[in-house]
């Protein structure tokens, strides 16, 4: 299970200006922006140069690093473990399991379980009951020994929410590395990438 929401994309104006610096070709830029620098329309000449630079490789497509994407992602811990591979050029602010693990009772939908068999669902329900028992004991006694049970029994299917800051260069790397991955979450993430504005710069 993966949920992607609150998408914010910025930096197009600076990226296009910077892309044209090496050849001093600013006068050929044909994109339109608001007074605040938000993109209205990427012009044909700018789009052509962007695609050309992307196709020549990462050294020439540095402008992609300037197109910023922030997004809220809720995904299981096993997905976050793999997503951390892309720490270069990203920032992640997560909901804290250390501080907030006992804030609410655990429920089945706090975990990714869409591929579990009925037997496995029984196991995770038993695990949830155990976690909730230790949560109650911790809240009642404040004994850290019970908190440790929560931390060390928490399955990797637990869904954690985080705000991610990425850029188009990182997303290009993710897309071409993960689109055929075993995890459904990566397939869903790559389909989301395909829906971004001018995603052909990423998927080319």
PDB file of C-alpha atoms in Angstrom:
ATOM      1  CA  UNK A   1       0.000   0.000   0.000  1.00  0.00           C
ATOM      2  CA  UNK A   2       1.249   3.475  -0.848  1.00  0.00           C
ATOM      3  CA  UNK A   3      -0.601   6.788  -0.690  1.00  0.00           C
ATOM      4  CA  UNK A   4       0.736   9.936  -2.382  1.00  0.00           C
ATOM      5  CA  UNK A   5      -0.817  13.344  -1.687  1.00  0.00           C
ATOM      6  CA  UNK A   6      -0.174  17.085  -1.246  1.00  0.00           C
ATOM      7  CA  UNK A   7       2.054  17.440  -4.317  1.00  0.00           C
ATOM      8  CA  UNK A   8       3.895  20.741  -4.801  1.00  0.00           C
ATOM      9  CA  UNK A   9       6.206  21.386  -7.783  1.00  0.00           C
ATOM     10  CA  UNK A  10       8.397  24.488  -8.152  1.00  0.00           C
ATOM     11  CA  UNK A  11      11.631  25.798  -9.645  1.00  0.00           C
ATOM     12  CA  UNK A  12      10.757  25.691 -13.354  1.00  0.00           C
ATOM     13  CA  UNK A  13      11.716  29.303 -14.043  1.00  0.00           C
ATOM     14  CA  UNK A  14      15.147  29.005 -12.417  1.00  0.00           C
ATOM     15  CA  UNK A  15      15.735  25.611 -14.040  1.00  0.00           C
ATOM     16  CA  UNK A  16      15.037  26.983 -17.530  1.00  0.00           C
ATOM     17  CA  UNK A  17      17.125  30.101 -16.933  1.00  0.00           C
ATOM     18  CA  UNK A  18      20.006  27.981 -15.655  1.00  0.00           C
ATOM     19  CA  UNK A  19      19.646  25.510 -18.526  1.00  0.00           C
ATOM     20  CA  UNK A  20      20.281  28.362 -20.969  1.00  0.00           C
ATOM     21  CA  UNK A  21      23.284  29.835 -19.119  1.00  0.00           C
ATOM     22  CA  UNK A  22      26.007  27.707 -20.816  1.00  0.00           C
ATOM     23  CA  UNK A  23      25.169  29.066 -24.298  1.00  0.00           C
ATOM     24  CA  UNK A  24      23.879  32.499 -23.190  1.00  0.00           C
ATOM     25  CA  UNK A  25      20.656  31.628 -25.025  1.00  0.00           C
ATOM     26  CA  UNK A  26      18.163  33.260 -22.662  1.00  0.00           C
ATOM     27  CA  UNK A  27      16.608  35.214 -25.563  1.00  0.00           C
ATOM     28  CA  UNK A  28      15.473  31.893 -27.108  1.00  0.00           C
ATOM     29  CA  UNK A  29      13.418  30.948 -24.061  1.00  0.00           C
ATOM     30  CA  UNK A  30       9.729  30.791 -24.938  1.00  0.00           C
ATOM     31  CA  UNK A  31       8.098  29.593 -21.712  1.00  0.00           C
ATOM     32  CA  UNK A  32       5.515  31.673 -19.847  1.00  0.00           C
ATOM     33  CA  UNK A  33       5.382  32.223 -16.086  1.00  0.00           C
ATOM     34  CA  UNK A  34       3.311  34.117 -13.555  1.00  0.00           C
ATOM     35  CA  UNK A  35       4.769  37.138 -11.741  1.00  0.00           C
ATOM     36  CA  UNK A  36       5.597  34.765  -8.872  1.00  0.00           C
ATOM     37  CA  UNK A  37       7.624  32.509 -11.196  1.00  0.00           C
ATOM     38  CA  UNK A  38       5.050  29.717 -11.408  1.00  0.00           C
ATOM     39  CA  UNK A  39       4.962  27.942 -14.746  1.00  0.00           C
ATOM     40  CA  UNK A  40       2.020  28.620 -17.064  1.00  0.00           C
ATOM     41  CA  UNK A  41       3.366  26.961 -20.172  1.00  0.00           C
ATOM     42  CA  UNK A  42       6.708  25.420 -21.183  1.00  0.00           C
ATOM     43  CA  UNK A  43       7.486  26.719 -24.674  1.00  0.00           C
ATOM     44  CA  UNK A  44       8.353  24.457 -27.606  1.00  0.00           C
ATOM     45  CA  UNK A  45      11.965  25.703 -27.813  1.00  0.00           C
ATOM     46  CA  UNK A  46      12.568  25.238 -24.078  1.00  0.00           C
ATOM     47  CA  UNK A  47      10.946  21.777 -24.156  1.00  0.00           C
ATOM     48  CA  UNK A  48      13.094  20.770 -27.146  1.00  0.00           C
ATOM     49  CA  UNK A  49      16.301  21.853 -25.389  1.00  0.00           C
ATOM     50  CA  UNK A  50      15.260  20.118 -22.165  1.00  0.00           C
ATOM     51  CA  UNK A  51      14.706  16.806 -23.944  1.00  0.00           C
ATOM     52  CA  UNK A  52      17.972  17.184 -25.863  1.00  0.00           C
ATOM     53  CA  UNK A  53      19.926  17.792 -22.639  1.00  0.00           C
ATOM     54  CA  UNK A  54      18.229  14.876 -20.848  1.00  0.00           C
ATOM     55  CA  UNK A  55      19.146  12.546 -23.707  1.00  0.00           C
ATOM     56  CA  UNK A  56      22.817  13.599 -23.564  1.00  0.00           C
ATOM     57  CA  UNK A  57      23.117  12.469 -19.938  1.00  0.00           C
ATOM     58  CA  UNK A  58      23.211  13.674 -16.345  1.00  0.00           C
ATOM     59  CA  UNK A  59      26.157  16.067 -16.849  1.00  0.00           C
ATOM     60  CA  UNK A  60      24.143  18.134 -19.329  1.00  0.00           C
ATOM     61  CA  UNK A  61      20.744  17.829 -17.648  1.00  0.00           C
ATOM     62  CA  UNK A  62      21.674  19.462 -14.343  1.00  0.00           C
ATOM     63  CA  UNK A  63      18.622  21.727 -14.714  1.00  0.00           C
ATOM     64  CA  UNK A  64      16.514  18.705 -13.634  1.00  0.00           C
ATOM     65  CA  UNK A  65      17.954  19.044 -10.118  1.00  0.00           C
ATOM     66  CA  UNK A  66      16.364  22.499  -9.870  1.00  0.00           C
ATOM     67  CA  UNK A  67      12.789  21.299 -10.462  1.00  0.00           C
ATOM     68  CA  UNK A  68      11.677  20.617  -6.897  1.00  0.00           C
ATOM     69  CA  UNK A  69       8.896  18.254  -5.854  1.00  0.00           C
ATOM     70  CA  UNK A  70       7.522  17.968  -2.335  1.00  0.00           C
ATOM     71  CA  UNK A  71       4.961  15.291  -1.565  1.00  0.00           C
ATOM     72  CA  UNK A  72       3.427  13.430   1.372  1.00  0.00           C
ATOM     73  CA  UNK A  73       3.885   9.659   1.139  1.00  0.00           C
ATOM     74  CA  UNK A  74       2.358   6.998   3.382  1.00  0.00           C
ATOM     75  CA  UNK A  75       4.028   3.632   2.826  1.00  0.00           C
ATOM     76  CA  UNK A  76       5.152   0.540   4.737  1.00  0.00           C
ATOM     77  CA  UNK A  77       8.503   0.515   6.499  1.00  0.00           C
ATOM     78  CA  UNK A  78       9.815  -2.083   4.039  1.00  0.00           C
ATOM     79  CA  UNK A  79       9.273   0.447   1.198  1.00  0.00           C
ATOM     80  CA  UNK A  80      10.895   3.299   3.126  1.00  0.00           C
ATOM     81  CA  UNK A  81      13.962   1.131   3.678  1.00  0.00           C
ATOM     82  CA  UNK A  82      14.429   0.919  -0.100  1.00  0.00           C
ATOM     83  CA  UNK A  83      13.468   4.558  -0.713  1.00  0.00           C
ATOM     84  CA  UNK A  84      16.334   5.628   1.553  1.00  0.00           C
ATOM     85  CA  UNK A  85      18.682   4.516  -1.259  1.00  0.00           C
ATOM     86  CA  UNK A  86      17.847   7.875  -2.876  1.00  0.00           C
ATOM     87  CA  UNK A  87      18.948  10.064   0.033  1.00  0.00           C
ATOM     88  CA  UNK A  88      21.198  12.209  -2.223  1.00  0.00           C
ATOM     89  CA  UNK A  89      19.156  15.204  -3.318  1.00  0.00           C
ATOM     90  CA  UNK A  90      16.193  14.374  -1.079  1.00  0.00           C
ATOM     91  CA  UNK A  91      14.908  15.406   2.318  1.00  0.00           C
ATOM     92  CA  UNK A  92      12.503  13.289   4.399  1.00  0.00           C
ATOM     93  CA  UNK A  93      10.539  14.417   7.462  1.00  0.00           C
ATOM     94  CA  UNK A  94       8.742  11.382   8.888  1.00  0.00           C
ATOM     95  CA  UNK A  95       6.096  10.875  11.497  1.00  0.00           C
ATOM     96  CA  UNK A  96       8.060   9.608  14.484  1.00  0.00           C
ATOM     97  CA  UNK A  97       7.659   6.021  15.633  1.00  0.00           C
ATOM     98  CA  UNK A  98      10.072   6.748  18.499  1.00  0.00           C
ATOM     99  CA  UNK A  99       7.933   9.557  19.930  1.00  0.00           C
ATOM    100  CA  UNK A 100       4.427   8.717  18.747  1.00  0.00           C
ATOM    101  CA  UNK A 101       4.248   4.907  18.607  1.00  0.00           C
ATOM    102  CA  UNK A 102       1.928   4.794  21.604  1.00  0.00           C
ATOM    103  CA  UNK A 103      -0.240   7.773  20.559  1.00  0.00           C
ATOM    104  CA  UNK A 104      -3.130   5.629  19.299  1.00  0.00           C
ATOM    105  CA  UNK A 105      -4.297   2.044  19.320  1.00  0.00           C
ATOM    106  CA  UNK A 106      -3.012  -0.093  16.465  1.00  0.00           C
ATOM    107  CA  UNK A 107      -5.547  -1.151  13.812  1.00  0.00           C
ATOM    108  CA  UNK A 108      -5.272  -3.508  10.853  1.00  0.00           C
ATOM    109  CA  UNK A 109      -5.262  -0.605   8.384  1.00  0.00           C
ATOM    110  CA  UNK A 110      -2.147   0.811  10.058  1.00  0.00           C
ATOM    111  CA  UNK A 111      -0.337  -1.986   8.203  1.00  0.00           C
ATOM    112  CA  UNK A 112      -0.031  -2.954   4.539  1.00  0.00           C
ATOM    113  CA  UNK A 113      -1.872  -6.272   4.287  1.00  0.00           C
ATOM    114  CA  UNK A 114      -3.358  -6.478   0.788  1.00  0.00           C
ATOM    115  CA  UNK A 115      -1.345  -9.598  -0.148  1.00  0.00           C
ATOM    116  CA  UNK A 116      -1.773 -11.519   3.111  1.00  0.00           C
ATOM    117  CA  UNK A 117      -3.602 -14.837   3.146  1.00  0.00           C
ATOM    118  CA  UNK A 118      -6.375 -15.438   5.687  1.00  0.00           C
ATOM    119  CA  UNK A 119      -3.896 -17.330   7.897  1.00  0.00           C
ATOM    120  CA  UNK A 120      -1.462 -14.423   7.744  1.00  0.00           C
ATOM    121  CA  UNK A 121      -4.247 -11.956   8.555  1.00  0.00           C
ATOM    122  CA  UNK A 122      -4.896 -13.993  11.707  1.00  0.00           C
ATOM    123  CA  UNK A 123      -1.216 -13.703  12.633  1.00  0.00           C
ATOM    124  CA  UNK A 124      -1.086  -9.941  12.130  1.00  0.00           C
ATOM    125  CA  UNK A 125      -4.321  -9.504  14.118  1.00  0.00           C
ATOM    126  CA  UNK A 126      -2.728 -11.428  16.978  1.00  0.00           C
ATOM    127  CA  UNK A 127       0.355  -9.198  16.673  1.00  0.00           C
ATOM    128  CA  UNK A 128      -1.869  -6.101  16.792  1.00  0.00           C
ATOM    129  CA  UNK A 129      -3.549  -7.349  19.977  1.00  0.00           C
ATOM    130  CA  UNK A 130      -0.119  -7.926  21.510  1.00  0.00           C
ATOM    131  CA  UNK A 131       1.057  -4.448  20.497  1.00  0.00           C
ATOM    132  CA  UNK A 132      -2.073  -2.883  21.974  1.00  0.00           C
ATOM    133  CA  UNK A 133      -1.602  -4.823  25.230  1.00  0.00           C
ATOM    134  CA  UNK A 134       1.954  -3.504  25.554  1.00  0.00           C
ATOM    135  CA  UNK A 135       0.767  -0.016  24.596  1.00  0.00           C
ATOM    136  CA  UNK A 136      -1.762  -0.077  27.447  1.00  0.00           C
ATOM    137  CA  UNK A 137       0.872  -1.311  29.890  1.00  0.00           C
ATOM    138  CA  UNK A 138       3.290   1.411  28.795  1.00  0.00           C
ATOM    139  CA  UNK A 139       0.672   4.163  29.081  1.00  0.00           C
ATOM    140  CA  UNK A 140      -0.351   2.926  32.531  1.00  0.00           C
ATOM    141  CA  UNK A 141       3.104   2.319  34.019  1.00  0.00           C
ATOM    142  CA  UNK A 142       5.443   4.489  31.862  1.00  0.00           C
ATOM    143  CA  UNK A 143       7.846   1.536  32.120  1.00  0.00           C
ATOM    144  CA  UNK A 144      10.216   1.751  29.148  1.00  0.00           C
ATOM    145  CA  UNK A 145      10.446  -2.051  29.030  1.00  0.00           C
ATOM    146  CA  UNK A 146       6.933  -2.078  27.515  1.00  0.00           C
ATOM    147  CA  UNK A 147       7.883   0.653  25.039  1.00  0.00           C
ATOM    148  CA  UNK A 148      10.723  -1.583  23.823  1.00  0.00           C
ATOM    149  CA  UNK A 149       8.199  -4.313  23.097  1.00  0.00           C
ATOM    150  CA  UNK A 150       6.337  -1.899  20.803  1.00  0.00           C
ATOM    151  CA  UNK A 151       9.497  -0.824  18.986  1.00  0.00           C
ATOM    152  CA  UNK A 152      10.942  -4.299  18.484  1.00  0.00           C
ATOM    153  CA  UNK A 153       7.700  -6.111  17.666  1.00  0.00           C
ATOM    154  CA  UNK A 154       6.546  -3.540  15.097  1.00  0.00           C
ATOM    155  CA  UNK A 155       6.325  -5.316  11.692  1.00  0.00           C
ATOM    156  CA  UNK A 156       7.919  -3.838   8.576  1.00  0.00           C
ATOM    157  CA  UNK A 157       4.419  -3.664   7.069  1.00  0.00           C
ATOM    158  CA  UNK A 158       3.618  -0.744   9.413  1.00  0.00           C
ATOM    159  CA  UNK A 159       2.630   2.301   7.333  1.00  0.00           C
ATOM    160  CA  UNK A 160       4.608   5.456   8.035  1.00  0.00           C
ATOM    161  CA  UNK A 161       3.825   8.918   6.684  1.00  0.00           C
ATOM    162  CA  UNK A 162       6.552  11.348   5.621  1.00  0.00           C
ATOM    163  CA  UNK A 163       6.937  14.540   3.636  1.00  0.00           C
ATOM    164  CA  UNK A 164       9.522  14.040   0.895  1.00  0.00           C
ATOM    165  CA  UNK A 165      11.463  16.695  -0.967  1.00  0.00           C
ATOM    166  CA  UNK A 166      12.745  15.398  -4.301  1.00  0.00           C
ATOM    167  CA  UNK A 167      13.674  16.780  -7.707  1.00  0.00           C
ATOM    168  CA  UNK A 168      13.221  15.674 -11.298  1.00  0.00           C
ATOM    169  CA  UNK A 169      16.766  14.269 -11.521  1.00  0.00           C
ATOM    170  CA  UNK A 170      16.199  12.007  -8.505  1.00  0.00           C
ATOM    171  CA  UNK A 171      12.785  10.999  -9.838  1.00  0.00           C
ATOM    172  CA  UNK A 172      14.376  10.049 -13.168  1.00  0.00           C
ATOM    173  CA  UNK A 173      16.847   7.812 -11.329  1.00  0.00           C
ATOM    174  CA  UNK A 174      14.034   6.244  -9.280  1.00  0.00           C
ATOM    175  CA  UNK A 175      11.818   5.709 -12.328  1.00  0.00           C
ATOM    176  CA  UNK A 176      14.393   3.879 -14.425  1.00  0.00           C
ATOM    177  CA  UNK A 177      15.674   1.831 -11.473  1.00  0.00           C
ATOM    178  CA  UNK A 178      12.362   0.818  -9.881  1.00  0.00           C
ATOM    179  CA  UNK A 179       9.610   0.674 -12.511  1.00  0.00           C
ATOM    180  CA  UNK A 180       9.983  -3.127 -12.901  1.00  0.00           C
ATOM    181  CA  UNK A 181      10.580  -3.830  -9.201  1.00  0.00           C
ATOM    182  CA  UNK A 182       8.890  -6.684  -7.319  1.00  0.00           C
ATOM    183  CA  UNK A 183       7.072  -4.355  -4.919  1.00  0.00           C
ATOM    184  CA  UNK A 184       3.671  -3.027  -6.004  1.00  0.00           C
ATOM    185  CA  UNK A 185       4.461   0.181  -4.140  1.00  0.00           C
ATOM    186  CA  UNK A 186       7.249   0.997  -6.605  1.00  0.00           C
ATOM    187  CA  UNK A 187       4.927   0.351  -9.565  1.00  0.00           C
ATOM    188  CA  UNK A 188       2.376   2.753  -8.053  1.00  0.00           C
ATOM    189  CA  UNK A 189       5.076   5.330  -7.321  1.00  0.00           C
ATOM    190  CA  UNK A 190       6.353   5.150 -10.919  1.00  0.00           C
ATOM    191  CA  UNK A 191       2.812   5.533 -12.260  1.00  0.00           C
ATOM    192  CA  UNK A 192       2.509   8.669 -10.120  1.00  0.00           C
ATOM    193  CA  UNK A 193       5.771   9.958 -11.647  1.00  0.00           C
ATOM    194  CA  UNK A 194       4.282   9.438 -15.114  1.00  0.00           C
ATOM    195  CA  UNK A 195       1.439  11.814 -14.178  1.00  0.00           C
ATOM    196  CA  UNK A 196       3.735  14.720 -13.206  1.00  0.00           C
ATOM    197  CA  UNK A 197       3.906  17.792 -15.479  1.00  0.00           C
ATOM    198  CA  UNK A 198       6.315  17.202 -18.384  1.00  0.00           C
ATOM    199  CA  UNK A 199       7.039  13.713 -17.044  1.00  0.00           C
ATOM    200  CA  UNK A 200       8.607  12.814 -20.387  1.00  0.00           C
ATOM    201  CA  UNK A 201      11.762  14.538 -19.080  1.00  0.00           C
ATOM    202  CA  UNK A 202      11.851  11.781 -16.456  1.00  0.00           C
ATOM    203  CA  UNK A 203      10.611   8.823 -18.485  1.00  0.00           C
ATOM    204  CA  UNK A 204      12.555   9.469 -21.739  1.00  0.00           C
TER     205      UNK A 204
END
